mmCIF file of N, CA and C in Angstrom:
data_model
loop_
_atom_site.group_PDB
_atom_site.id
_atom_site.type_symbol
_atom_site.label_atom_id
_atom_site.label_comp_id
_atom_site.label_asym_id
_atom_site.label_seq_id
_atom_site.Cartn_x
_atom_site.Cartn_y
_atom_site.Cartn_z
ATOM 1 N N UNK N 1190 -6.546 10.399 16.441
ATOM 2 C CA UNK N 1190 -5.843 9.839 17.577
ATOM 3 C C UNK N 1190 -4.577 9.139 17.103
ATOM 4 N N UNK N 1191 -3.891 9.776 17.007
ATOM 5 C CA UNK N 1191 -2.242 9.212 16.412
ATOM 6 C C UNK N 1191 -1.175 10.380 16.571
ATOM 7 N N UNK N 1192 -0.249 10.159 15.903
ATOM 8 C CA UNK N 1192 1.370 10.993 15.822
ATOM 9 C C UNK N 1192 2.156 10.181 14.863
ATOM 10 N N UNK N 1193 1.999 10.985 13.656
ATOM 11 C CA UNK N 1193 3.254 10.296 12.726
ATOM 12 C C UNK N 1193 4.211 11.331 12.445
ATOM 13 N N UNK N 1194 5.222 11.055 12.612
ATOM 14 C CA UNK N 1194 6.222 12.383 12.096
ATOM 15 C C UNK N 1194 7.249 11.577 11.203
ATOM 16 N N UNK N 1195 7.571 12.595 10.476
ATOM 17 C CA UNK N 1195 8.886 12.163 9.504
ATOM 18 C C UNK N 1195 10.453 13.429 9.697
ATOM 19 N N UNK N 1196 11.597 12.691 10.033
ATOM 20 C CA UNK N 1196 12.283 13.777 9.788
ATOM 21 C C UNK N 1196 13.665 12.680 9.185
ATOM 22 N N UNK N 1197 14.507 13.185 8.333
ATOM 23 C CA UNK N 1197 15.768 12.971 8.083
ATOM 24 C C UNK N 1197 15.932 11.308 7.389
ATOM 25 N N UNK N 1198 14.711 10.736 6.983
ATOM 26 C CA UNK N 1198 14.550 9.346 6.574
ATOM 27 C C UNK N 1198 13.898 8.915 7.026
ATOM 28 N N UNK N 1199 13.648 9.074 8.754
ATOM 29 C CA UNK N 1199 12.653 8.338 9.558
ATOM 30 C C UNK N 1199 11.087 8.473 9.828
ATOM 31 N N UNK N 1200 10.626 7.619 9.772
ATOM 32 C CA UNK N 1200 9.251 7.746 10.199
ATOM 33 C C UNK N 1200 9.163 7.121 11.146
ATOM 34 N N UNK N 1201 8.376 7.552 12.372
ATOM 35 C CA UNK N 1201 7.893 7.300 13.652
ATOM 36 C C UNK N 1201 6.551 7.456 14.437
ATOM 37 N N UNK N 1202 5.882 6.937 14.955
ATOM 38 C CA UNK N 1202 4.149 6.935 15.082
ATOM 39 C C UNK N 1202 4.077 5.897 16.422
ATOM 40 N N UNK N 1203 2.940 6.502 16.966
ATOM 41 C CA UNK N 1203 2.371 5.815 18.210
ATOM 42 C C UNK N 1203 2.461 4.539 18.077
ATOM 43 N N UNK N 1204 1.772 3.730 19.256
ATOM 44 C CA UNK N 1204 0.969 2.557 18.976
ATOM 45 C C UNK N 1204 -0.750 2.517 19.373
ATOM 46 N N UNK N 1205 -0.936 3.542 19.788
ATOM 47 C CA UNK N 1205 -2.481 3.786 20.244
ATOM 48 C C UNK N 1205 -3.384 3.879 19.118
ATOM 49 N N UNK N 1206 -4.390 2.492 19.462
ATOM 50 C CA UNK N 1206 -5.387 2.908 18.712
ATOM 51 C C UNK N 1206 -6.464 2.991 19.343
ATOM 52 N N UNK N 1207 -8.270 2.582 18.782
ATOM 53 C CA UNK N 1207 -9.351 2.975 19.591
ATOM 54 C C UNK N 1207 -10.044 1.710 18.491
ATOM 55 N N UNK N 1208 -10.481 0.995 19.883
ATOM 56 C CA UNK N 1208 -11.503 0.075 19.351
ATOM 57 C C UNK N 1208 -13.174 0.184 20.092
ATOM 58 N N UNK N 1209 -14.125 1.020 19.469
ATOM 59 C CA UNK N 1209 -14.869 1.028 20.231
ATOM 60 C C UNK N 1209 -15.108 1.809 21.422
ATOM 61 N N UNK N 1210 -13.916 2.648 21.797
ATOM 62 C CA UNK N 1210 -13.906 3.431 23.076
ATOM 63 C C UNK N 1210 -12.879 2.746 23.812
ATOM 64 N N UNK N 1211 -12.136 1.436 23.131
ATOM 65 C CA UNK N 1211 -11.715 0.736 24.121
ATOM 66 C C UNK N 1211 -9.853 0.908 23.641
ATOM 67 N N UNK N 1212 -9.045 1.225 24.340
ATOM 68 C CA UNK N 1212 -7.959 1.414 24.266
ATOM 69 C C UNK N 1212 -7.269 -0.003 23.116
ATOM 70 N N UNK N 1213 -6.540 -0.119 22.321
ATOM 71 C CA UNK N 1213 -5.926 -0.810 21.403
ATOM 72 C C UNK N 1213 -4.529 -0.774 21.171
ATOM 73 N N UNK N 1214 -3.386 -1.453 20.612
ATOM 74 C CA UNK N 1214 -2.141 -1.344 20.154
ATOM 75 C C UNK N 1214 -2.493 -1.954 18.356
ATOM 76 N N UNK N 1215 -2.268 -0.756 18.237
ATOM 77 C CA UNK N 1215 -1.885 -0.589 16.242
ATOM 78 C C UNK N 1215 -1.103 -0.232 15.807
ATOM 79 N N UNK N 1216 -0.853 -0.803 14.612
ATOM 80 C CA UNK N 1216 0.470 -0.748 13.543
ATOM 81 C C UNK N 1216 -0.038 0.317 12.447
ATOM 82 N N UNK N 1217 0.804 1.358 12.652
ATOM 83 C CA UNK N 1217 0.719 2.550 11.920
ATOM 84 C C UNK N 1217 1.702 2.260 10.483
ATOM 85 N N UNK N 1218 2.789 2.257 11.000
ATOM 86 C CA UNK N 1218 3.777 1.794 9.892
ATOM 87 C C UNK N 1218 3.932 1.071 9.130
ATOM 88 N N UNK N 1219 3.777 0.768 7.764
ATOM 89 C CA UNK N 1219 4.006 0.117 6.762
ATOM 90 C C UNK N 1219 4.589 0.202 5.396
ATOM 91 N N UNK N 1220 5.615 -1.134 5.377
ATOM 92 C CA UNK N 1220 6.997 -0.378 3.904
ATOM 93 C C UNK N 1220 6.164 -1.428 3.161
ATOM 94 N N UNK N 1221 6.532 -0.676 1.773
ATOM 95 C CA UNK N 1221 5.774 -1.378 0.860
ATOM 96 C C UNK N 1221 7.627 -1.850 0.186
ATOM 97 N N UNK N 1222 7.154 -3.273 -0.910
ATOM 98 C CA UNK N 1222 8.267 -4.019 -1.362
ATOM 99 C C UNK N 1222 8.864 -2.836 -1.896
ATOM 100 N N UNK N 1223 8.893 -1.395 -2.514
ATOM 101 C CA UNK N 1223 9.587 -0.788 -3.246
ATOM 102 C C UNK N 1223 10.555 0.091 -2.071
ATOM 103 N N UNK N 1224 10.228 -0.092 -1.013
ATOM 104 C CA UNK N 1224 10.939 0.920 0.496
ATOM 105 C C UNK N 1224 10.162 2.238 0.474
ATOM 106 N N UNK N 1225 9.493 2.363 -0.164
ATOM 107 C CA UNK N 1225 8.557 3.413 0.634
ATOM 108 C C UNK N 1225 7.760 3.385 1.964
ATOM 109 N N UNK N 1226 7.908 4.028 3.021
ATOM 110 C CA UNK N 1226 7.247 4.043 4.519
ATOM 111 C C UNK N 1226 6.204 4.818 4.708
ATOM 112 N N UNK N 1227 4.947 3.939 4.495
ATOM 113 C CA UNK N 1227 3.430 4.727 4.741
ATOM 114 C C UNK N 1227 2.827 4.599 5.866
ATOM 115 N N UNK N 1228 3.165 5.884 7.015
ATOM 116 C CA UNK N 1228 2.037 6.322 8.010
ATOM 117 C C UNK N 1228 0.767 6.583 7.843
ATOM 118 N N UNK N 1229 -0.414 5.652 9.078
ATOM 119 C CA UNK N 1229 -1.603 5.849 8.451
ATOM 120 C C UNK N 1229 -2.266 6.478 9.871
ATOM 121 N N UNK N 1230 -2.726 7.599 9.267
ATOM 122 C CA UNK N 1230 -3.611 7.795 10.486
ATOM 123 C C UNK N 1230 -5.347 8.019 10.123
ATOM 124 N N UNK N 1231 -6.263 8.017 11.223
ATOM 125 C CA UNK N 1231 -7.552 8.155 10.606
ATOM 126 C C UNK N 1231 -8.040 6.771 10.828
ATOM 127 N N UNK N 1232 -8.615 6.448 9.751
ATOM 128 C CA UNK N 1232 -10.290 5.135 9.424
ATOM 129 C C UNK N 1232 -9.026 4.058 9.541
ATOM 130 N N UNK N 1233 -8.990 2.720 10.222
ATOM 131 C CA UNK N 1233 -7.904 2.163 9.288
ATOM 132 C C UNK N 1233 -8.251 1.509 8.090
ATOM 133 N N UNK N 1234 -10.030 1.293 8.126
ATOM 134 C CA UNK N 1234 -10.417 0.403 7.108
ATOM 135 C C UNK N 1234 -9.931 1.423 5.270
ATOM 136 N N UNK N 1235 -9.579 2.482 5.231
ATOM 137 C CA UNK N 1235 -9.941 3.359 4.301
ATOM 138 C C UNK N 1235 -8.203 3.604 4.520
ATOM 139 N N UNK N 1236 -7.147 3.281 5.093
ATOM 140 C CA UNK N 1236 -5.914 3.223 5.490
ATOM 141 C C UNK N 1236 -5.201 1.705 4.565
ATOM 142 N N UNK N 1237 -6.080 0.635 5.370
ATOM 143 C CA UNK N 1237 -5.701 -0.388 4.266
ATOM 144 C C UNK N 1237 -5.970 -0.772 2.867
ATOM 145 N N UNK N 1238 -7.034 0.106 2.438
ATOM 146 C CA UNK N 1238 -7.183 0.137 0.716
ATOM 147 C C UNK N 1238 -5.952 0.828 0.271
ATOM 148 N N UNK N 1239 -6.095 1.827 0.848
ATOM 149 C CA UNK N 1239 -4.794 2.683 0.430
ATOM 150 C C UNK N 1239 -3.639 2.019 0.093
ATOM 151 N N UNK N 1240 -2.873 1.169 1.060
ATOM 152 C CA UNK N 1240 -1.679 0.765 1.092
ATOM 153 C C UNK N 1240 -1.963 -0.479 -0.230
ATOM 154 N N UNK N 1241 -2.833 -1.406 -0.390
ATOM 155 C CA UNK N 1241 -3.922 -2.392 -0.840
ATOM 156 C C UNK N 1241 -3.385 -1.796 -2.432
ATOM 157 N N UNK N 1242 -3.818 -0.314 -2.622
ATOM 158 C CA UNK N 1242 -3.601 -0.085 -3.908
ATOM 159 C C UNK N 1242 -2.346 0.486 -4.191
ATOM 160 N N UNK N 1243 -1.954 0.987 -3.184
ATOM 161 C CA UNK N 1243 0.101 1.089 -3.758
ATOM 162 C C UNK N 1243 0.257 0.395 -4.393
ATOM 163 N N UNK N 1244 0.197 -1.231 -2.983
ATOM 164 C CA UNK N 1244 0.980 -2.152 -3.808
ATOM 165 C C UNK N 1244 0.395 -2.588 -5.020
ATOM 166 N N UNK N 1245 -0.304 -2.923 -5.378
ATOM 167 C CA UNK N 1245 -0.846 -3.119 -6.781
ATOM 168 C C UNK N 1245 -0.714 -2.405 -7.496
ATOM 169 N N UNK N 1246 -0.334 -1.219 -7.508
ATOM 170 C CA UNK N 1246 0.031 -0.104 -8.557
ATOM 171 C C UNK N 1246 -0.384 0.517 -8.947
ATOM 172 N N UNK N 1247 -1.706 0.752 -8.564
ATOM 173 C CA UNK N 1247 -2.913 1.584 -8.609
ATOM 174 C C UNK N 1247 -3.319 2.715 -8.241
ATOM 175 N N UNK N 1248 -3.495 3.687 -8.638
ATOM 176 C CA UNK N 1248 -3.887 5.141 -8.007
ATOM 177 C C UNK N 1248 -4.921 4.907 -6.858
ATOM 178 N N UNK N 1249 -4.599 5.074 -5.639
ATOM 179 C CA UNK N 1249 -5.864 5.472 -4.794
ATOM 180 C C UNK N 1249 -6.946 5.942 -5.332
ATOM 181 N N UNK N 1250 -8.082 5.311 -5.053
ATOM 182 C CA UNK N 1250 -9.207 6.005 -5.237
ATOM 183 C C UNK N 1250 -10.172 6.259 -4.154
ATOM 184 N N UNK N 1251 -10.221 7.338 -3.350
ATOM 185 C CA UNK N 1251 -11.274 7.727 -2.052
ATOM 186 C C UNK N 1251 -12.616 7.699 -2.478
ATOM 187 N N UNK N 1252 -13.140 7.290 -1.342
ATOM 188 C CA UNK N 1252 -14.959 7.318 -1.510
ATOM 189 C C UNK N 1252 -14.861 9.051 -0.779
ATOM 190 N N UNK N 1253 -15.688 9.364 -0.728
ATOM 191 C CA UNK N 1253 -16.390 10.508 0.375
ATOM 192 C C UNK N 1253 -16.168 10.213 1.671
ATOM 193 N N UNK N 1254 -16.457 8.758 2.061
ATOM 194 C CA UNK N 1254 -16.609 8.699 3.446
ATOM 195 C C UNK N 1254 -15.127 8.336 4.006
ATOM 196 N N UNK N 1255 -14.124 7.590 2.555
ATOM 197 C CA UNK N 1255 -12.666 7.793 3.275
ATOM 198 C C UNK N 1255 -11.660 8.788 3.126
ATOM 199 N N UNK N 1256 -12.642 9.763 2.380
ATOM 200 C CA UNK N 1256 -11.929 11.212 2.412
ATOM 201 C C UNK N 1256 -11.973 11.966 4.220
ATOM 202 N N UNK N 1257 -13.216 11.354 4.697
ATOM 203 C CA UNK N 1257 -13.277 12.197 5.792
ATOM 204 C C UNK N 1257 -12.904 11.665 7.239
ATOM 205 N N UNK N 1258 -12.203 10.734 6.585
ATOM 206 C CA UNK N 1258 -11.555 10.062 8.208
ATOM 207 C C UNK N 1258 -10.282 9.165 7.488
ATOM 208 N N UNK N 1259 -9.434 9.679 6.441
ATOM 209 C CA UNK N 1259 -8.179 8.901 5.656
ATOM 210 C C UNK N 1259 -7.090 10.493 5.890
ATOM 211 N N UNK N 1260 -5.609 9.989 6.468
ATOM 212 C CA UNK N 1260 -4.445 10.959 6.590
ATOM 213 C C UNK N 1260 -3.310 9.910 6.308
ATOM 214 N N UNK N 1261 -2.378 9.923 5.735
ATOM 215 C CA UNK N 1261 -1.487 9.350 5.228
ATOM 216 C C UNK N 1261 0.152 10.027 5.519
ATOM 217 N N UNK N 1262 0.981 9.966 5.630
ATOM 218 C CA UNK N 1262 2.573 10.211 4.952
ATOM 219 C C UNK N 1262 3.178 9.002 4.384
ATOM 220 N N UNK N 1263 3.866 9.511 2.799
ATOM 221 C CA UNK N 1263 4.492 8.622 2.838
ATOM 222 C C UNK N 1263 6.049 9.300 2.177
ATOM 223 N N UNK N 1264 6.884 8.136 2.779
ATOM 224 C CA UNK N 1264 8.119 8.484 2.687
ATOM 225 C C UNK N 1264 8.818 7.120 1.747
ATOM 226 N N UNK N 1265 9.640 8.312 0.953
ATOM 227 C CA UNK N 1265 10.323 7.631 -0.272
ATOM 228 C C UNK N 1265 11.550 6.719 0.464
ATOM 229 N N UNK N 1266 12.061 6.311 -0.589
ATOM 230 C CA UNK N 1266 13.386 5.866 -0.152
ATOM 231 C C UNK N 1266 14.358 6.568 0.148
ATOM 232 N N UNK N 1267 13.803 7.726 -0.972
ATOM 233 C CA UNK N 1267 15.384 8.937 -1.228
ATOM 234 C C UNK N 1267 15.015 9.926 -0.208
ATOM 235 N N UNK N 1268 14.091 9.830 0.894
ATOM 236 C CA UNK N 1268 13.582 10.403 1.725
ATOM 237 C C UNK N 1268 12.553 12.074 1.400
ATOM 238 N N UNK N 1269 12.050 11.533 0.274
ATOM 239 C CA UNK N 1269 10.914 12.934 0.395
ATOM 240 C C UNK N 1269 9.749 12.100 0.655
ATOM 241 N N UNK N 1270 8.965 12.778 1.131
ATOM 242 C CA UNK N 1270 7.768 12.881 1.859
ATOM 243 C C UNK N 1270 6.788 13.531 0.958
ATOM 244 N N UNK N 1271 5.793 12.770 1.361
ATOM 245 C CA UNK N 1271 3.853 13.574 0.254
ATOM 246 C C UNK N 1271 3.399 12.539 1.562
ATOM 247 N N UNK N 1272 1.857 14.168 1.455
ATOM 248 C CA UNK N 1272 1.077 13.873 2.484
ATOM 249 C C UNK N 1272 -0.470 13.624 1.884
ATOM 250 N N UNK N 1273 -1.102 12.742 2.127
ATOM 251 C CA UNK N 1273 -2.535 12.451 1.382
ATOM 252 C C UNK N 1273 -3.585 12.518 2.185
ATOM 253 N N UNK N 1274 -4.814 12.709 2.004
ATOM 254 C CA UNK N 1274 -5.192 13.353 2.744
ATOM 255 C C UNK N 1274 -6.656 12.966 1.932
ATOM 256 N N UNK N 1275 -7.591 14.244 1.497
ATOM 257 C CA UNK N 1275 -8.290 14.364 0.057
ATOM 258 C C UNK N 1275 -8.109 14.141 -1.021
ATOM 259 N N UNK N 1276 -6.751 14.250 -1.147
ATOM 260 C CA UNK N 1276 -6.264 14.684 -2.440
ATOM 261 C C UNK N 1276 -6.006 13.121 -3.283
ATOM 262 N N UNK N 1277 -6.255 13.261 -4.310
ATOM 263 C CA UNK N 1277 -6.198 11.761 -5.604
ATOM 264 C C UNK N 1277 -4.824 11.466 -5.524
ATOM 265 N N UNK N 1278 -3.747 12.479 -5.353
ATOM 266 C CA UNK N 1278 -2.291 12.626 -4.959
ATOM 267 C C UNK N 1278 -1.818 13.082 -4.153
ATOM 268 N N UNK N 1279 -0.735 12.246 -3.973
ATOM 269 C CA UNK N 1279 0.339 12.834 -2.912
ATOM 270 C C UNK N 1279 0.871 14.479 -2.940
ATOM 271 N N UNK N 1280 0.856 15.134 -2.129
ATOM 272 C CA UNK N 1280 0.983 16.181 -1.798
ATOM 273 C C UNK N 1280 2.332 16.476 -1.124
ATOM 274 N N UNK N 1281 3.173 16.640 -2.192
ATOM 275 C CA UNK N 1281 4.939 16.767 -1.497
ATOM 276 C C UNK N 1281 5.062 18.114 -0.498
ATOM 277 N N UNK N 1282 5.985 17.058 0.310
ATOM 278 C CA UNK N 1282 5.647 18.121 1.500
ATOM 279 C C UNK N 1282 7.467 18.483 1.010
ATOM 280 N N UNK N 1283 7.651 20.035 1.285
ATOM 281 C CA UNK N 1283 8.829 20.643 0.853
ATOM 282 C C UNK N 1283 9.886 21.177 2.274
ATOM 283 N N UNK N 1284 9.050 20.958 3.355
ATOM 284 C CA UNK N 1284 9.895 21.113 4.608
ATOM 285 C C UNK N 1284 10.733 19.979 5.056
ATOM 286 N N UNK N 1285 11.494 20.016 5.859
ATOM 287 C CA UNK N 1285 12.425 19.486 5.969
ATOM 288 C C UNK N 1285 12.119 18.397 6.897
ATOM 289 N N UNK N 1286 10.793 18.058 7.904
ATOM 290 C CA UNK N 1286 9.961 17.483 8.758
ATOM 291 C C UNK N 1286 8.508 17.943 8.922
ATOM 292 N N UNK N 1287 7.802 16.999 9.395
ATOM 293 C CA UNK N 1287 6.617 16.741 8.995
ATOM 294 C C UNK N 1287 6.210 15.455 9.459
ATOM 295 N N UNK N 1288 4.544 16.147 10.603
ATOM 296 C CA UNK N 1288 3.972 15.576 11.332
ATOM 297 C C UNK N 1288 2.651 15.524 10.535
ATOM 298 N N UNK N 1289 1.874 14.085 11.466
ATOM 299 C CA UNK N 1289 0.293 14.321 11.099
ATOM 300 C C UNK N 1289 -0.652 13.886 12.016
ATOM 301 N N UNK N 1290 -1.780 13.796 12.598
ATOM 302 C CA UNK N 1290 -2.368 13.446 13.257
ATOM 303 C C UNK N 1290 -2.925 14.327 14.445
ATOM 304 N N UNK N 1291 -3.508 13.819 15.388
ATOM 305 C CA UNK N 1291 -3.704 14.584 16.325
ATOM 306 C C UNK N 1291 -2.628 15.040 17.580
ATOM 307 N N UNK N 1292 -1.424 14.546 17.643
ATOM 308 C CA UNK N 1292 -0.527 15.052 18.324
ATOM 309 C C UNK N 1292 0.353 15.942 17.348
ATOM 310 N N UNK N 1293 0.367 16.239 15.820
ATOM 311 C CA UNK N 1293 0.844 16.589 14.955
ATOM 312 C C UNK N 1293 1.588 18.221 15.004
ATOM 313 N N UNK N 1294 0.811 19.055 15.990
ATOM 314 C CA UNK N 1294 1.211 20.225 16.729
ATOM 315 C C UNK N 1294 2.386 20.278 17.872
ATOM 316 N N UNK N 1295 2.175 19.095 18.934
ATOM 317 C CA UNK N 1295 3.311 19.254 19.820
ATOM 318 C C UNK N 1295 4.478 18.344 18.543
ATOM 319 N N UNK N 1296 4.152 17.228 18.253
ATOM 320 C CA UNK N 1296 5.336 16.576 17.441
ATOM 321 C C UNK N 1296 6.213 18.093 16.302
ATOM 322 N N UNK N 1297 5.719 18.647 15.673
ATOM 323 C CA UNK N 1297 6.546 20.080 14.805
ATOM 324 C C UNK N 1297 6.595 21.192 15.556
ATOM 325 N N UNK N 1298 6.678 21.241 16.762
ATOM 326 C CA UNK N 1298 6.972 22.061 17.422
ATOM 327 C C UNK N 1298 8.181 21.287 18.030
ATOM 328 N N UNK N 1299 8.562 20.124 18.596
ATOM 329 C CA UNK N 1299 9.722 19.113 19.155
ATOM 330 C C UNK N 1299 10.696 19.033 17.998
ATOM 331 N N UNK N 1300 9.973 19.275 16.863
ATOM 332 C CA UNK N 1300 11.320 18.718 15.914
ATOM 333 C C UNK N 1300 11.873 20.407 15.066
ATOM 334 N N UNK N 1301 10.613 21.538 15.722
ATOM 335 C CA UNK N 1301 11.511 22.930 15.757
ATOM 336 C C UNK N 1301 12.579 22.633 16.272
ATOM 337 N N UNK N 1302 12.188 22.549 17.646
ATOM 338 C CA UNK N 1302 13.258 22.631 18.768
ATOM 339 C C UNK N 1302 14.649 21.749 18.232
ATOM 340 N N UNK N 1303 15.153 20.704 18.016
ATOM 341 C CA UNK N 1303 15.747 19.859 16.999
ATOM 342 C C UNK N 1303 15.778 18.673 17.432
ATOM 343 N N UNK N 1304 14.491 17.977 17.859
ATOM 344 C CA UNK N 1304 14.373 16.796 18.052
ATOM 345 C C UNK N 1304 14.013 15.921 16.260
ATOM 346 N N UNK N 1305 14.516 14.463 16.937
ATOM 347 C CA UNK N 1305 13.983 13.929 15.756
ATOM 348 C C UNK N 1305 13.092 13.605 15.782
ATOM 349 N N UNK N 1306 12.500 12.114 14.856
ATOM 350 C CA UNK N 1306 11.140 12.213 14.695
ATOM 351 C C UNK N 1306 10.566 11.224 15.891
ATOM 352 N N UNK N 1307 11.454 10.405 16.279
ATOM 353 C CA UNK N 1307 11.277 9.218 17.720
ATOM 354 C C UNK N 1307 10.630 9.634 18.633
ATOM 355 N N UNK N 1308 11.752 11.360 19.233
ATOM 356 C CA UNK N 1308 11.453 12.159 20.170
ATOM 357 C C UNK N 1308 10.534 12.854 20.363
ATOM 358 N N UNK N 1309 10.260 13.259 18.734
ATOM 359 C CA UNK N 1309 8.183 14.296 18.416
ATOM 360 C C UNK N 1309 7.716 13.615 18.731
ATOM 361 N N UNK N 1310 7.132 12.163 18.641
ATOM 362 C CA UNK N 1310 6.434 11.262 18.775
ATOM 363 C C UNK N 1310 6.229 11.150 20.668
ATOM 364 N N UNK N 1311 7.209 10.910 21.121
ATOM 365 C CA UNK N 1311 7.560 10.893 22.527
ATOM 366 C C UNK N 1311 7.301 11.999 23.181
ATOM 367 N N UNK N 1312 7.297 13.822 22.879
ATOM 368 C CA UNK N 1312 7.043 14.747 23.346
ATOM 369 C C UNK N 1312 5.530 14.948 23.325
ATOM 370 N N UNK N 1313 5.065 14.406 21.637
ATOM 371 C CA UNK N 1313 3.534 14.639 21.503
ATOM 372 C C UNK N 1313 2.586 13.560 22.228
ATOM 373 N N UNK N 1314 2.846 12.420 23.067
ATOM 374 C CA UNK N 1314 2.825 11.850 23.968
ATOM 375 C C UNK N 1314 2.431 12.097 25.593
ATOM 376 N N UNK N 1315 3.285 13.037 25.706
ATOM 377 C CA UNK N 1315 3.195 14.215 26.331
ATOM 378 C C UNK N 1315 2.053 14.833 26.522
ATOM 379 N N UNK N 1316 1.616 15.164 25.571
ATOM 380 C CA UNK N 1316 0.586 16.188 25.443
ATOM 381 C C UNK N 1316 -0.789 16.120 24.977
ATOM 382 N N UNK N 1317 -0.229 14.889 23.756
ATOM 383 C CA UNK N 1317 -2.183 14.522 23.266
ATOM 384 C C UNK N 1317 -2.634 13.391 23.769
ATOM 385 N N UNK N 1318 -3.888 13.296 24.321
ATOM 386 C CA UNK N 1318 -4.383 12.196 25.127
ATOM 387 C C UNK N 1318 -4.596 11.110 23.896
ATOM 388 N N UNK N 1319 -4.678 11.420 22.370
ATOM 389 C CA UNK N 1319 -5.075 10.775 21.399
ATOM 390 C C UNK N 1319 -3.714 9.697 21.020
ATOM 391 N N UNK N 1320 -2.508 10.234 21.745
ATOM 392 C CA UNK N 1320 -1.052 9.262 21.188
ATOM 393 C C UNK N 1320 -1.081 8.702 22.552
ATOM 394 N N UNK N 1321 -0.059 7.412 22.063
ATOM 395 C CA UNK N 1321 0.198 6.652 22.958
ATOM 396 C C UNK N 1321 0.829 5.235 22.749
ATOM 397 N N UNK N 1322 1.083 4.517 24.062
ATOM 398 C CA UNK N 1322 1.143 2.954 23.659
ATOM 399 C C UNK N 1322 2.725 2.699 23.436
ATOM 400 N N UNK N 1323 3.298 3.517 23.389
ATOM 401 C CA UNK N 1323 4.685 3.515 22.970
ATOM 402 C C UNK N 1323 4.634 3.861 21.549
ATOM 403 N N UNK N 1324 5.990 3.763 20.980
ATOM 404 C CA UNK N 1324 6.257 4.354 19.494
ATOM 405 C C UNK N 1324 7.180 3.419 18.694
ATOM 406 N N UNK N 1325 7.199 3.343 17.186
ATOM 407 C CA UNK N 1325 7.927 2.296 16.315
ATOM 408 C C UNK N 1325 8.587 3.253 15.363
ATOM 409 N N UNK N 1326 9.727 3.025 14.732
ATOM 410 C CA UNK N 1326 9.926 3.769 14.014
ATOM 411 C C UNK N 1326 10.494 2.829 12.361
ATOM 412 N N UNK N 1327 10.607 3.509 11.424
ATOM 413 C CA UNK N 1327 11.539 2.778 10.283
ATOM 414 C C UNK N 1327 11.958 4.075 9.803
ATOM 415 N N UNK N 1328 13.079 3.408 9.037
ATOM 416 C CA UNK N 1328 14.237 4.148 8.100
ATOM 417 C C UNK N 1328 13.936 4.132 7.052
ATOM 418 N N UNK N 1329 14.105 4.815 5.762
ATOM 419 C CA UNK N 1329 13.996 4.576 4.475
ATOM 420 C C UNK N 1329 14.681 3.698 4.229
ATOM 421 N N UNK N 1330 14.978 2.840 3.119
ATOM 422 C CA UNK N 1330 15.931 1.883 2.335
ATOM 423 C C UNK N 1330 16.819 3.129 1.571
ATOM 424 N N UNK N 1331 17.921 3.235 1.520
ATOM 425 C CA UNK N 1331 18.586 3.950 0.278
ATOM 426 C C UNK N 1331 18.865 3.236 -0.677
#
């Protein structure tokens, strides 16, 4: 239940979350002190280790159970993008934009068309009952 997209520096993501069945406003977005911008979608408890061990400098390490509900982007300064997921590493994504979550289909289909990433977010809105709440966005640092 989210929408993170990245295109051209920016990252952009819902505010909908789920507490319980019960509708929520969550903070997807988070820059770490070096300007990297990490979208979290999924568990958030298994979302904030993650970020938890950036900053400390530490390789992620997934259990099983935050392999199966942990989705990540994160975006550099110099604006490339790796997507995490399973994987012990980031997984560079080589396209030019790049969505994740459950609106993640209408959002790369909006930014075919040549929307940015504000607007995927806003189209996939649209369409997945899982986004919502309005949308936030950040820039890389150069």
């Amino acid at each position: 239940m989210t929408t993170i997209a990245c295109r051209g520096g920016v990252m952009a993501a819902d505010r909908m979350g789920d507490s319980g069945g019960v509708r929520c406003w969550l903070t997807k977005l988070h820059r770490l002190d070096d300007g990297r911008v990490i979208g979290l979608a999924g568990g958030v408890e298994a979302g904030l280790r993650f970020i938890e061990a950036l900053r400390a400098g530490r390789q992620p390490d997934f259990s099983e159970d935050d392999r199966a509900e942990f989705h990540a982007l994160v975006m550099h300064p110099d604006g490339r993008i790796e997507e995490w997921e399973t994987e012990r590493f980031g997984v560079p994504v080589e396209d030019p934009f790049w969505a994740i979550g459950s609106g993640r289909v209408a959002a790369l289909a909006a930014m075919h068309m040549g929307a940015d990433a504000t607007r995927a977010v806003e189209i996939a809105a649209l369409c997945d009952v899982g986004t919502g709440n309005g949308w936030v966005a950040m820039r890389c640092r150069d």
